[in-house]
XYZ file of C-alpha atoms in Angstrom:
758
model
C 23.515 -17.583 -19.224
C 23.787 -17.691 -22.975
C 23.434 -21.076 -24.536
C 26.558 -22.680 -25.804
C 25.256 -24.489 -28.884
C 28.079 -25.412 -31.188
C 30.709 -24.522 -28.581
C 29.370 -27.029 -26.082
C 29.123 -29.714 -28.728
C 32.692 -29.025 -29.812
C 33.939 -29.391 -26.249
C 32.073 -32.661 -25.773
C 33.466 -34.114 -28.971
C 36.958 -32.925 -28.175
C 36.821 -34.427 -24.709
C 35.640 -37.742 -26.095
C 38.543 -37.719 -28.505
C 41.161 -36.950 -25.871
C 40.788 -39.032 -22.728
C 44.127 -39.868 -21.149
C 44.718 -42.398 -18.476
C 45.364 -41.293 -14.887
C 48.936 -41.667 -13.780
C 50.758 -41.515 -10.496
C 53.239 -38.948 -9.339
C 56.198 -40.678 -10.978
C 56.818 -40.084 -14.638
C 53.806 -37.857 -15.254
C 55.714 -34.652 -15.911
C 56.720 -33.684 -19.418
C 60.200 -32.218 -19.442
C 60.332 -28.618 -20.520
C 63.061 -26.242 -19.372
C 60.936 -23.152 -19.951
C 58.460 -22.232 -17.243
C 56.564 -19.505 -19.089
C 56.151 -20.678 -22.665
C 53.281 -22.370 -24.444
C 53.519 -26.093 -23.828
C 54.181 -28.423 -26.758
C 51.506 -31.073 -26.444
C 51.255 -34.558 -27.826
C 48.236 -36.846 -27.702
C 48.840 -39.975 -25.692
C 47.186 -43.369 -26.068
C 44.212 -44.180 -23.930
C 42.133 -47.230 -23.370
C 38.446 -47.306 -22.682
C 37.176 -49.281 -19.746
C 34.549 -51.928 -20.636
C 31.067 -51.316 -19.397
C 30.609 -52.665 -15.829
C 28.174 -55.491 -15.368
C 24.864 -54.568 -13.725
C 24.762 -55.090 -9.971
C 22.449 -57.513 -8.219
C 19.249 -55.729 -7.342
C 17.071 -56.721 -4.403
C 13.327 -56.016 -4.423
C 11.778 -53.678 -1.842
C 11.444 -55.212 1.587
C 8.018 -56.598 2.358
C 6.414 -55.417 5.569
C 5.882 -58.081 8.172
C 7.662 -61.164 9.457
C 8.423 -62.517 6.001
C 10.732 -59.622 5.267
C 13.756 -61.714 6.123
C 13.480 -63.777 2.951
C 15.802 -62.198 0.435
C 17.344 -62.994 -2.934
C 20.413 -65.218 -3.422
C 23.271 -64.693 -0.957
C 26.956 -65.169 -1.713
C 28.690 -68.019 0.088
C 31.431 -65.770 1.534
C 31.146 -62.379 3.259
C 32.725 -59.406 1.484
C 35.650 -58.092 3.528
C 36.050 -54.415 4.404
C 38.233 -52.044 2.436
C 40.477 -49.654 4.321
C 42.302 -46.571 3.062
C 45.900 -46.520 4.188
C 48.071 -43.550 5.039
C 50.576 -44.503 2.345
C 48.829 -46.797 -0.138
C 50.972 -48.740 -2.517
C 50.102 -48.258 -6.132
C 48.490 -51.025 -8.109
C 47.685 -51.368 -11.787
C 44.719 -49.178 -12.625
C 42.160 -49.591 -15.321
C 42.017 -46.517 -17.507
C 39.007 -44.256 -17.135
C 36.647 -43.485 -19.966
C 36.609 -39.712 -19.797
C 34.683 -37.385 -20.041
C 31.281 -39.016 -20.002
C 29.514 -38.793 -16.657
C 28.926 -42.336 -15.376
C 25.397 -43.348 -14.499
C 24.432 -43.237 -10.815
C 26.037 -45.988 -8.848
C 28.873 -46.570 -11.304
C 31.386 -43.904 -10.488
C 32.537 -44.261 -6.916
C 36.323 -44.279 -6.669
C 37.902 -46.816 -4.344
C 41.611 -46.691 -4.884
C 44.390 -47.522 -2.495
C 42.309 -49.772 -0.219
C 43.432 -52.713 1.896
C 41.597 -55.917 2.700
C 41.321 -57.215 6.243
C 39.787 -60.696 6.033
C 39.434 -63.492 3.470
C 41.028 -61.599 0.569
C 44.088 -60.931 2.732
C 45.262 -64.499 2.149
C 45.182 -64.008 -1.594
C 48.346 -61.910 -1.479
C 51.744 -62.550 0.004
C 51.885 -58.921 1.144
C 48.785 -58.008 3.137
C 49.518 -54.303 2.517
C 49.172 -54.483 -1.296
C 45.952 -52.700 -2.319
C 43.426 -54.237 -4.637
C 43.645 -53.300 -8.282
C 40.862 -50.933 -9.097
C 39.089 -53.333 -11.443
C 39.068 -55.914 -8.631
C 36.708 -53.768 -6.547
C 33.012 -53.925 -7.311
C 31.510 -50.629 -8.376
C 28.827 -49.288 -6.022
C 26.513 -46.396 -5.325
C 27.609 -42.896 -4.316
C 27.398 -41.586 -0.735
C 24.004 -40.519 0.574
C 25.588 -37.333 1.905
C 26.301 -37.535 5.634
C 29.647 -35.801 5.069
C 28.287 -33.246 2.591
C 25.296 -32.501 4.892
C 22.733 -33.608 2.303
C 21.490 -35.883 5.050
C 20.059 -33.538 7.675
C 20.349 -33.921 11.439
C 16.666 -34.919 11.524
C 17.454 -37.993 9.401
C 19.938 -39.373 11.944
C 18.769 -41.271 15.015
C 20.437 -43.363 17.698
C 19.463 -45.676 20.525
C 21.239 -43.570 23.173
C 23.988 -40.951 23.356
C 26.377 -39.818 26.076
C 25.228 -36.215 25.680
C 23.965 -33.851 23.036
C 27.435 -33.068 21.677
C 27.910 -36.772 20.961
C 24.453 -37.303 19.480
C 23.569 -39.033 16.223
C 23.916 -35.741 14.325
C 27.672 -35.907 14.994
C 28.073 -39.369 13.472
C 29.184 -38.034 10.074
C 32.266 -39.187 8.192
C 35.275 -36.885 8.757
C 33.433 -34.517 11.104
C 35.915 -32.681 13.324
C 35.667 -31.957 17.046
C 35.874 -28.450 18.455
C 38.910 -27.007 20.210
C 37.269 -27.722 23.554
C 35.994 -31.264 23.668
C 32.936 -32.077 25.792
C 31.020 -29.247 24.129
C 28.169 -29.252 21.604
C 30.596 -29.959 18.789
C 32.348 -33.219 19.570
C 33.825 -35.650 17.075
C 31.420 -38.620 16.715
C 28.236 -40.292 17.841
C 28.886 -42.072 21.127
C 26.354 -44.448 22.707
C 25.183 -43.778 26.242
C 25.949 -47.374 27.224
C 28.451 -49.937 25.992
C 26.306 -52.955 25.141
C 25.104 -54.894 22.091
C 21.748 -53.085 21.966
C 23.121 -49.751 20.713
C 22.553 -48.499 17.186
C 22.661 -45.481 14.884
C 20.390 -45.260 11.850
C 19.810 -43.136 8.767
C 16.398 -42.313 7.311
C 16.913 -41.905 3.543
C 13.315 -40.592 3.263
C 12.771 -42.655 0.113
C 13.433 -46.163 -1.111
C 17.168 -46.522 -1.617
C 19.435 -49.283 -2.856
C 22.045 -49.523 -0.093
C 25.387 -50.982 -1.187
C 27.935 -50.207 1.524
C 28.968 -48.571 4.788
C 32.091 -46.528 5.598
C 33.076 -46.048 9.242
C 35.595 -44.126 11.341
C 36.282 -43.760 15.035
C 35.885 -40.669 17.167
C 37.872 -37.544 16.282
C 39.626 -36.732 19.567
C 43.048 -35.647 20.777
C 42.666 -37.379 24.129
C 40.398 -40.422 23.751
C 40.592 -43.652 21.740
C 37.082 -44.705 20.780
C 36.086 -46.800 17.785
C 33.903 -49.750 16.790
C 35.729 -52.909 15.696
C 32.735 -54.855 14.320
C 29.063 -54.292 13.619
C 25.890 -55.618 12.019
C 23.839 -53.876 9.344
C 20.022 -53.857 9.328
C 17.488 -52.324 6.944
C 13.802 -51.486 7.253
C 10.904 -49.915 5.393
C 9.031 -48.639 8.432
C 11.699 -48.406 11.199
C 9.866 -51.102 13.194
C 10.514 -54.343 11.326
C 14.215 -54.825 10.647
C 16.071 -57.262 8.416
C 19.695 -58.049 9.274
C 22.174 -58.551 6.455
C 22.949 -62.284 6.429
C 25.953 -64.458 5.722
C 24.245 -67.643 4.767
C 21.814 -68.329 7.602
C 23.666 -66.291 10.232
C 23.812 -62.575 10.766
C 26.779 -61.092 8.962
C 29.407 -59.411 11.158
C 31.325 -56.644 9.379
C 34.870 -55.884 10.433
C 35.193 -52.266 11.580
C 38.042 -49.935 12.463
C 41.434 -50.601 14.007
C 42.105 -46.915 14.766
C 40.073 -43.723 14.759
C 40.891 -41.787 11.584
C 41.382 -44.145 8.627
C 37.992 -44.834 6.952
C 37.011 -48.475 6.430
C 34.585 -49.533 3.706
C 32.369 -52.620 3.903
C 30.271 -53.443 0.862
C 27.034 -55.339 1.371
C 27.123 -58.823 -0.213
C 23.855 -58.038 -2.007
C 22.412 -54.524 -2.443
C 19.470 -53.980 -0.086
C 16.456 -51.830 -0.995
C 14.819 -50.037 1.919
C 14.199 -46.618 3.426
C 16.117 -47.005 6.693
C 19.552 -48.460 7.417
C 20.887 -49.167 10.916
C 24.392 -49.916 12.229
C 24.504 -52.124 15.321
C 27.986 -52.231 16.981
C 29.080 -55.678 18.132
C 32.562 -54.943 19.523
C 34.701 -51.916 20.231
C 38.190 -50.938 21.317
C 38.951 -52.470 24.701
C 39.844 -49.243 26.453
C 37.248 -47.128 24.689
C 33.543 -46.657 24.119
C 31.039 -47.196 21.322
C 31.756 -44.180 19.129
C 31.686 -43.889 15.371
C 31.441 -41.643 12.336
C 30.031 -43.039 9.118
C 28.870 -42.626 5.538
C 26.269 -44.749 3.759
C 26.573 -45.699 0.093
C 23.265 -45.911 -1.728
C 21.357 -45.115 -4.897
C 17.991 -43.391 -4.296
C 15.320 -45.023 -6.422
C 13.253 -42.854 -8.793
C 10.168 -41.380 -7.202
C 8.412 -39.229 -9.833
C 5.390 -38.664 -7.588
C 7.387 -37.047 -4.797
C 7.534 -33.295 -5.379
C 9.810 -32.750 -2.376
C 12.622 -34.818 -3.875
C 12.239 -33.349 -7.373
C 12.390 -29.826 -5.958
C 15.560 -30.519 -4.001
C 17.487 -32.338 -6.726
C 20.113 -29.993 -8.165
C 20.885 -30.117 -11.866
C 22.991 -27.944 -14.152
C 22.554 -27.003 -17.779
C 26.276 -26.384 -18.298
C 27.837 -29.036 -20.534
C 31.129 -29.475 -18.688
C 33.427 -32.345 -17.739
C 32.146 -33.259 -14.279
C 34.702 -35.803 -13.056
C 37.864 -36.061 -11.001
C 40.999 -35.649 -13.110
C 44.425 -37.113 -12.527
C 47.398 -34.825 -13.196
C 47.723 -36.186 -16.716
C 44.000 -35.830 -17.392
C 44.165 -32.251 -16.117
C 46.895 -31.431 -18.644
C 44.876 -32.933 -21.467
C 41.749 -31.024 -20.444
C 43.764 -27.801 -20.499
C 44.908 -28.721 -24.001
C 41.327 -29.268 -25.149
C 40.261 -25.857 -23.816
C 43.312 -24.235 -25.432
C 42.437 -25.811 -28.785
C 38.842 -24.626 -28.519
C 39.795 -21.062 -27.560
C 43.332 -20.517 -28.898
C 42.862 -16.744 -29.190
C 42.095 -16.196 -25.493
C 44.010 -18.983 -23.691
C 47.615 -19.874 -23.010
C 49.034 -22.804 -21.045
C 52.251 -22.316 -19.090
C 53.845 -23.627 -15.930
C 55.367 -21.773 -13.002
C 57.745 -24.520 -11.894
C 57.771 -28.122 -10.718
C 56.710 -30.039 -7.649
C 59.057 -32.038 -5.425
C 58.272 -35.116 -7.541
C 58.836 -33.294 -10.824
C 55.208 -32.666 -11.803
C 54.762 -29.331 -13.533
C 52.630 -26.659 -11.900
C 50.413 -25.824 -14.853
C 48.438 -22.608 -15.186
C 45.970 -21.371 -17.786
C 45.856 -17.724 -18.772
C 42.575 -16.369 -20.145
C 42.769 -12.973 -21.818
C 42.100 -11.322 -25.177
C 45.874 -10.936 -25.571
C 47.312 -13.985 -23.799
C 50.998 -13.886 -22.983
C 51.364 -10.151 -22.473
C 50.590 -7.599 -19.800
C 48.360 -4.874 -21.219
C 48.739 -1.396 -19.766
C 45.692 -0.556 -17.712
C 44.388 -4.141 -17.572
C 44.421 -5.701 -14.087
C 45.816 -9.158 -13.379
C 43.741 -11.679 -11.396
C 44.516 -15.205 -10.230
C 42.831 -18.230 -8.706
C 44.962 -20.858 -6.938
C 43.670 -24.255 -5.830
C 45.105 -27.445 -4.437
C 47.671 -26.066 -1.963
C 46.387 -28.931 0.181
C 46.411 -31.876 -2.187
C 43.395 -33.597 -0.629
C 41.132 -30.535 -0.905
C 39.992 -31.517 -4.346
C 36.786 -29.550 -4.858
C 38.635 -26.281 -5.511
C 40.812 -27.979 -8.115
C 37.823 -29.329 -10.019
C 35.988 -25.996 -9.785
C 38.978 -24.341 -11.458
C 38.919 -26.873 -14.294
C 35.188 -26.315 -14.702
C 35.662 -22.539 -14.631
C 38.182 -22.484 -17.460
C 35.858 -24.656 -19.595
C 32.934 -22.390 -18.786
C 34.783 -19.170 -19.654
C 35.868 -20.627 -22.989
C 32.366 -21.844 -23.885
C 30.621 -18.636 -22.850
C 33.145 -16.472 -24.691
C 32.563 -18.437 -27.902
C 28.806 -18.217 -27.339
C 29.037 -14.422 -27.096
C 27.962 -14.049 -23.463
C 28.466 -10.279 -23.069
C 29.344 -10.502 -19.388
C 32.051 -13.100 -19.972
C 33.347 -11.370 -23.115
C 33.740 -8.123 -21.162
C 35.479 -9.924 -18.305
C 37.944 -11.687 -20.618
C 38.699 -8.578 -22.653
C 39.197 -6.297 -19.653
C 41.021 -8.688 -17.301
C 44.056 -10.936 -17.507
C 42.948 -14.084 -15.654
C 45.355 -16.766 -14.413
C 44.103 -20.116 -13.083
C 46.481 -22.460 -11.235
C 44.334 -25.546 -10.478
C 46.857 -27.751 -8.654
C 49.589 -26.185 -6.553
C 50.356 -29.471 -4.789
C 50.043 -32.186 -7.463
C 52.129 -34.658 -5.429
C 49.648 -34.510 -2.578
C 46.713 -34.724 -4.958
C 48.013 -37.890 -6.595
C 48.234 -39.475 -3.152
C 44.668 -38.423 -2.299
C 43.502 -39.550 -5.747
C 44.827 -43.034 -4.997
C 42.792 -43.112 -1.773
C 39.642 -41.963 -3.531
C 36.874 -39.575 -2.655
C 35.470 -41.523 0.305
C 38.476 -43.396 1.687
C 41.130 -40.700 1.732
C 40.289 -39.502 5.217
C 40.838 -35.982 6.480
C 44.573 -35.580 5.856
C 45.839 -38.056 3.231
C 47.597 -35.929 0.602
C 47.292 -32.642 2.505
C 51.030 -31.965 2.590
C 53.685 -31.903 -0.109
C 55.806 -34.960 -0.805
C 58.374 -33.695 1.716
C 55.729 -33.078 4.386
C 55.242 -29.296 4.121
C 51.941 -27.444 4.415
C 52.192 -24.950 1.543
C 49.475 -22.703 2.929
C 51.628 -21.901 5.997
C 55.020 -22.038 4.295
C 55.477 -18.415 3.259
C 57.794 -15.984 5.092
C 56.367 -14.409 8.234
C 56.396 -10.726 7.298
C 53.785 -9.802 9.920
C 56.291 -10.112 12.753
C 58.857 -7.990 10.899
C 56.278 -5.238 10.376
C 54.836 -5.279 13.884
C 58.195 -5.437 15.663
C 59.439 -2.474 13.629
C 56.300 -0.516 14.471
C 56.668 -1.290 18.174
C 60.319 -0.274 18.441
C 61.066 3.100 20.028
C 63.171 5.843 18.358
C 62.702 4.512 14.855
C 65.165 6.442 12.670
C 62.863 6.335 9.630
C 59.316 5.485 8.760
C 58.569 1.768 8.697
C 57.519 0.541 5.219
C 53.961 -0.750 5.231
C 54.203 -2.665 1.953
C 56.695 -4.518 -0.249
C 58.409 -5.846 2.866
C 61.541 -7.719 1.835
C 61.795 -11.497 2.280
C 64.279 -12.402 5.069
C 67.635 -13.772 3.948
C 67.244 -16.971 5.957
C 64.106 -17.817 3.961
C 65.999 -17.509 0.688
C 68.780 -19.891 1.737
C 68.833 -23.399 0.303
C 68.742 -24.957 3.781
C 65.465 -23.293 4.732
C 62.435 -25.566 5.135
C 60.647 -24.169 2.132
C 58.776 -26.270 -0.428
C 59.776 -25.934 -4.057
C 56.109 -25.261 -4.777
C 56.180 -22.314 -2.355
C 59.240 -20.824 -4.039
C 57.551 -21.211 -7.428
C 54.466 -19.300 -6.275
C 56.579 -16.507 -4.783
C 58.505 -16.087 -8.048
C 55.209 -16.108 -9.966
C 53.675 -13.420 -7.771
C 56.800 -11.258 -7.952
C 56.813 -11.472 -11.744
C 53.155 -10.668 -12.442
C 51.523 -7.557 -10.874
C 48.449 -9.312 -9.491
C 45.763 -7.051 -8.070
C 43.355 -9.599 -6.596
C 43.496 -13.332 -5.969
C 41.651 -16.155 -4.283
C 43.055 -19.451 -3.063
C 40.434 -22.184 -2.905
C 40.503 -24.597 0.020
C 38.143 -27.172 1.523
C 36.706 -28.603 4.707
C 34.616 -25.518 5.554
C 32.192 -23.121 3.901
C 33.457 -19.583 4.532
C 35.645 -16.838 3.045
C 38.613 -15.873 5.252
C 40.404 -12.560 4.836
C 43.709 -11.313 6.350
C 45.372 -10.938 8.621
C 45.659 -14.664 9.318
C 48.154 -14.168 12.168
C 47.310 -12.681 15.560
C 49.343 -9.717 16.751
C 49.283 -10.740 20.427
C 51.791 -13.547 20.889
C 49.916 -15.165 23.794
C 46.619 -15.561 21.905
C 45.464 -18.173 19.412
C 42.385 -16.231 18.301
C 42.188 -12.465 18.006
C 40.560 -10.162 15.486
C 43.555 -8.712 13.629
C 42.442 -6.414 10.811
C 44.609 -5.022 8.032
C 44.564 -1.295 7.186
C 42.309 -2.328 4.282
C 39.868 -4.235 6.469
C 36.837 -2.497 4.944
C 37.941 -3.563 1.441
C 38.661 -7.155 2.482
C 35.267 -7.429 4.152
C 33.579 -6.357 0.941
C 35.645 -8.741 -1.183
C 34.813 -11.645 1.126
C 31.131 -10.756 1.193
C 30.996 -10.471 -2.605
C 31.814 -14.189 -2.818
C 29.854 -15.400 0.200
C 26.651 -13.498 -0.614
C 26.435 -14.904 -4.138
C 27.159 -18.488 -3.054
C 24.031 -20.599 -2.786
C 24.701 -21.726 0.784
C 27.328 -19.596 2.568
C 24.938 -16.940 3.849
C 21.979 -19.276 4.374
C 21.236 -18.965 8.093
C 19.304 -22.251 8.021
C 22.192 -24.394 6.862
C 23.972 -26.690 9.282
C 27.543 -25.774 10.272
C 30.181 -28.038 8.733
C 31.972 -28.998 11.932
C 32.051 -26.620 14.895
C 32.169 -23.012 13.657
C 29.102 -20.935 12.827
C 30.138 -18.086 10.519
C 26.678 -16.576 10.089
C 27.382 -13.648 12.423
C 29.602 -12.210 9.671
C 27.513 -13.483 6.755
C 29.758 -16.355 5.761
C 33.038 -14.458 6.185
C 35.684 -14.385 8.901
C 38.897 -12.609 9.778
C 41.526 -15.363 9.582
C 43.225 -14.507 12.874
C 39.926 -14.474 14.765
C 39.314 -18.034 13.515
C 42.746 -19.605 14.113
C 46.155 -17.990 13.901
C 48.498 -18.937 11.069
C 52.045 -17.618 10.672
C 53.356 -17.376 7.124
C 50.064 -17.651 5.272
C 49.706 -16.909 1.576
C 47.148 -14.177 2.318
C 49.400 -12.211 4.676
C 52.485 -12.657 2.499
C 50.639 -11.500 -0.604
C 49.359 -8.358 1.135
C 52.691 -7.375 2.707
C 55.083 -8.329 -0.124
C 53.080 -7.593 -3.297
C 50.188 -5.432 -4.452
C 47.812 -8.397 -4.447
C 44.828 -8.636 -2.101
C 44.472 -12.367 -1.420
C 41.627 -14.238 0.318
C 41.070 -17.893 1.242
C 37.816 -19.316 -0.083
C 36.657 -22.519 1.627
C 34.254 -24.007 -0.908
C 32.750 -27.032 0.869
C 32.448 -29.119 4.029
C 33.596 -32.210 2.131
C 37.186 -31.808 0.959
C 36.891 -34.534 -1.656
C 33.255 -34.885 -2.752
C 32.084 -37.717 -4.916
C 31.916 -37.104 -8.666
C 28.126 -37.144 -8.497
C 28.299 -34.027 -6.276
C 30.340 -31.930 -8.720
C 27.407 -30.547 -10.794
C 25.691 -29.275 -7.652
C 28.924 -27.828 -6.258
C 29.484 -26.057 -9.567
C 26.031 -24.499 -9.338
C 26.766 -23.462 -5.736
C 29.984 -21.660 -6.712
C 29.658 -20.577 -10.347
C 28.190 -17.114 -9.786
C 30.522 -16.457 -6.844
C 33.600 -17.320 -8.902
C 32.605 -14.818 -11.574
C 31.492 -12.057 -9.194
C 34.753 -12.284 -7.252
C 36.780 -11.893 -10.448
C 34.759 -8.808 -11.336
C 35.798 -7.131 -8.077
C 39.268 -6.557 -9.547
C 37.647 -3.614 -11.335
C 36.556 -1.861 -8.121
C 38.486 1.169 -6.819
C 40.885 3.412 -8.733
C 43.376 2.798 -11.496
C 45.653 4.899 -13.618
C 49.078 5.741 -14.979
C 51.958 7.517 -13.280
C 54.086 9.214 -15.962
C 56.826 11.801 -16.245
C 56.570 15.046 -18.258
C 57.553 13.171 -21.417
C 54.675 10.685 -21.029
C 56.906 7.774 -20.004
C 55.562 5.453 -17.323
C 57.337 5.492 -13.971
C 57.777 2.009 -12.454
C 57.724 1.422 -8.676
C 56.001 4.726 -7.957
C 54.282 4.589 -4.553
C 50.511 5.166 -4.417
C 49.311 6.257 -0.976
C 45.731 6.752 0.191
C 45.183 9.175 3.043
C 43.947 7.369 6.142
C 44.976 3.902 4.928
C 48.399 2.811 6.183
C 49.130 0.514 3.257
C 50.638 1.607 -0.042
C 50.922 -0.092 -3.420
C 53.342 0.407 -6.318
C 53.083 0.887 -10.050
C 53.971 -1.889 -12.462
C 56.825 -1.734 -14.974
C 54.769 0.402 -17.373
C 53.713 2.870 -14.698
C 50.145 1.564 -14.437
C 48.510 0.769 -11.094
C 45.265 -0.501 -9.562
C 44.149 0.292 -6.022
C 41.160 -1.631 -4.648
C 38.871 0.700 -2.683
C 35.263 0.782 -1.572
C 32.965 3.569 -2.824
C 33.876 6.995 -1.435
C 36.136 10.014 -1.927
C 39.866 9.552 -1.331
C 42.954 11.753 -1.200
C 45.572 9.887 -3.237
C 49.270 10.728 -3.541
C 51.762 9.420 -6.085
C 55.479 9.714 -5.362
C 58.662 8.281 -6.835
C 62.357 8.678 -6.182
C 63.723 11.723 -8.009
C 60.252 13.176 -8.650
C 58.071 15.671 -6.859
C 54.965 14.067 -5.390
C 51.472 14.771 -6.686
C 48.160 14.606 -4.808
C 44.608 14.307 -6.141
C 41.076 13.729 -4.925
C 39.738 10.510 -6.500
C 36.090 9.511 -6.316
C 35.029 5.849 -6.326
C 31.420 5.249 -7.319
C 29.052 2.357 -6.748
C 28.965 1.274 -10.386
C 31.316 -1.472 -11.491
C 34.508 -0.178 -13.054
C 37.546 1.457 -11.501
C 37.842 5.259 -11.539
C 40.659 6.583 -13.725
C 43.092 8.612 -11.632
C 46.330 9.472 -13.508
C 49.375 11.327 -12.211
C 52.120 13.270 -13.984
C 55.267 13.790 -11.914
C 58.043 16.288 -12.610
C 61.629 15.653 -11.607
C 63.135 17.440 -8.634
C 65.801 20.129 -9.207
C 68.546 17.866 -7.891
C 67.426 15.038 -10.143
C 67.438 17.324 -13.184
C 70.957 18.582 -12.374
C 72.234 15.042 -12.021
C 70.586 14.043 -15.264
C 72.195 16.968 -17.158
C 75.648 16.350 -15.709
C 75.502 12.621 -16.437
C 74.387 13.356 -19.981
C 77.565 15.383 -20.635
C 79.876 13.001 -18.805
C 80.437 15.284 -15.803
C 79.630 14.955 -12.148
C 77.696 17.540 -10.145
C 80.008 20.099 -8.476
C 80.301 19.882 -4.727
C 80.223 23.554 -3.647
C 81.707 23.128 -0.132
C 84.688 21.214 -1.532
C 85.248 23.873 -4.207
C 85.292 26.667 -1.593
C 87.924 24.833 0.461
C 90.035 24.332 -2.645
C 89.911 28.064 -3.535
C 90.856 29.083 0.024
C 93.880 26.775 -0.063
C 94.998 28.257 -3.394
C 94.776 31.830 -1.988
C 96.868 30.886 1.078
C 99.557 29.437 -1.151
C 99.620 32.603 -3.287
C 100.029 34.818 -0.187
C 102.818 32.683 1.159
């Protein structure tokens, strides 16, 4: 990559100058009646947060019986913090953007409840702590993100392999069939006070807290209600965290899904940490999922750790952004690159937050004939935050690299019209943002404010197509593209999110060729169809007519990702996608009716794929640089695929473009249409194709078009001549006359002759 130099410095200075405060869903939208015009921006006041005080630091544990003597202990135990399903908002201290906080100073713990001594401090036990009332701590070690390997997790006993220590990871999900190798927690083999699960950090680490959950299960209720915490340097001599002279008992979970945080009263330095359950749900067993908060101590002599620490040289804003901060970051990028960027919005959320998009092109604001349109969408599920932040990083990166003269990026920007929509569900994101990266759980903020899953909220056009194909005695050929949206879906009473309607209008307005929607919770690229054709099945390989193209598009992203095609990596939850090299047909994974991918393919020209960018839906800020490195090349390579296949113009004899002309490829039962200027793009793999262009009132034209292996679409233009009937109608209309109906004229002449004879 080309170095940024002055461009990077300019971005850093601009970000330091514009650092807005995060706001909630209410009142964050700026009123603007126009959805597709450049936004009028105004700088808003911000307030820097004072530097946090350094945390107490405990020395390394001595080996031997004297290890129990520690530093000063607080007189009262620190109560646990619990993320709630609907946290009430509390005053927040403004964030000092865009500097990356030092390790151990950037964990987000919003929207948490207290369960013990601090509960009495408030009249309403459900009011969350203000953010500045929660002590800052270290980031997660990485049980959820899989940084901690299975070999670093150990337990006293387990019920069976599928409930072993390797399954005791925060937010891990059980398989469809429980009692298999992929169950939803670590569960002890016996229910007694001698059970434990431990983590080997493999280096001295300052442990500051523990987050726990119960077992992920549809049928069973298993969770730990209290536990002790112990640390060790050698896994033989253990020191229990104390409350005064007695062992400290931490309050655990009261149900199985909401994470509960307990901070250690004094940070403990050790290599191993062990959780020892003391009580559990009456009708359940000892089962738990967990995450450990800790800051690894520097170890310059350990080559293994230095080799595995991921860094990035890109000078970008690696942090989580509220909706307001996202708008301001877009403004900064627009000010840095005003000639290639444009900010617009496609509509509003249920709560009135604008759905902002950034366009990146050498002529922003206009469709250029022959230049394909590409889009990225993120945040359809508000709690799947990694995709959102990757989009914000991508737009910064494209701006910086363009200014630095990176030839690859300059070519991409000048030959493609790129649209980035980072947050399709801002209402859900604001709710997840209140919970924070570690305490949000698996579903907080997933849906829109009115409880709709946007990803499955599009009209089911698959059923309309397949039922028409299956009917006997079809009077005319069934259309295989541009299938109309059903009337019931367009009615005001339909259960359709306003965000969904905004995306549909956006996709109908702009002739997108290729798009990717970024999601989270897995590491795979899913391609359509997402819905099974057999009604009685939940999983069935259901390919589109363009299956070979979709497979290539999916593989182009997965193969350039740092981890997706790594056969040695651990599966996120239950599914191993290595048999298809990090890709999967959506319907063979789990059926979804009304997905964005299927709708896009059947209603527009756009080939859409779902890109699942990480096991952890909401990674800690400290993970963002590494996640950017994992995905950066893939994000660029996937955009470049919009230039694969054929492209061209369909014109009449006068050189005027013909809109809505149908482009058909022999052997592929899926057509596309030309845009308003008569230009088209048809994604195809390398090979020779017989292509036909046809339009109403014109004679069709057929050509052989060759697609090579080099990047760049093959030019394949068509010139159509009008049919005889169309020419006659055109001439008659030009002179204000209607075409003569010959049969009617003959009857009229016969009647006149009869009257003359009579």
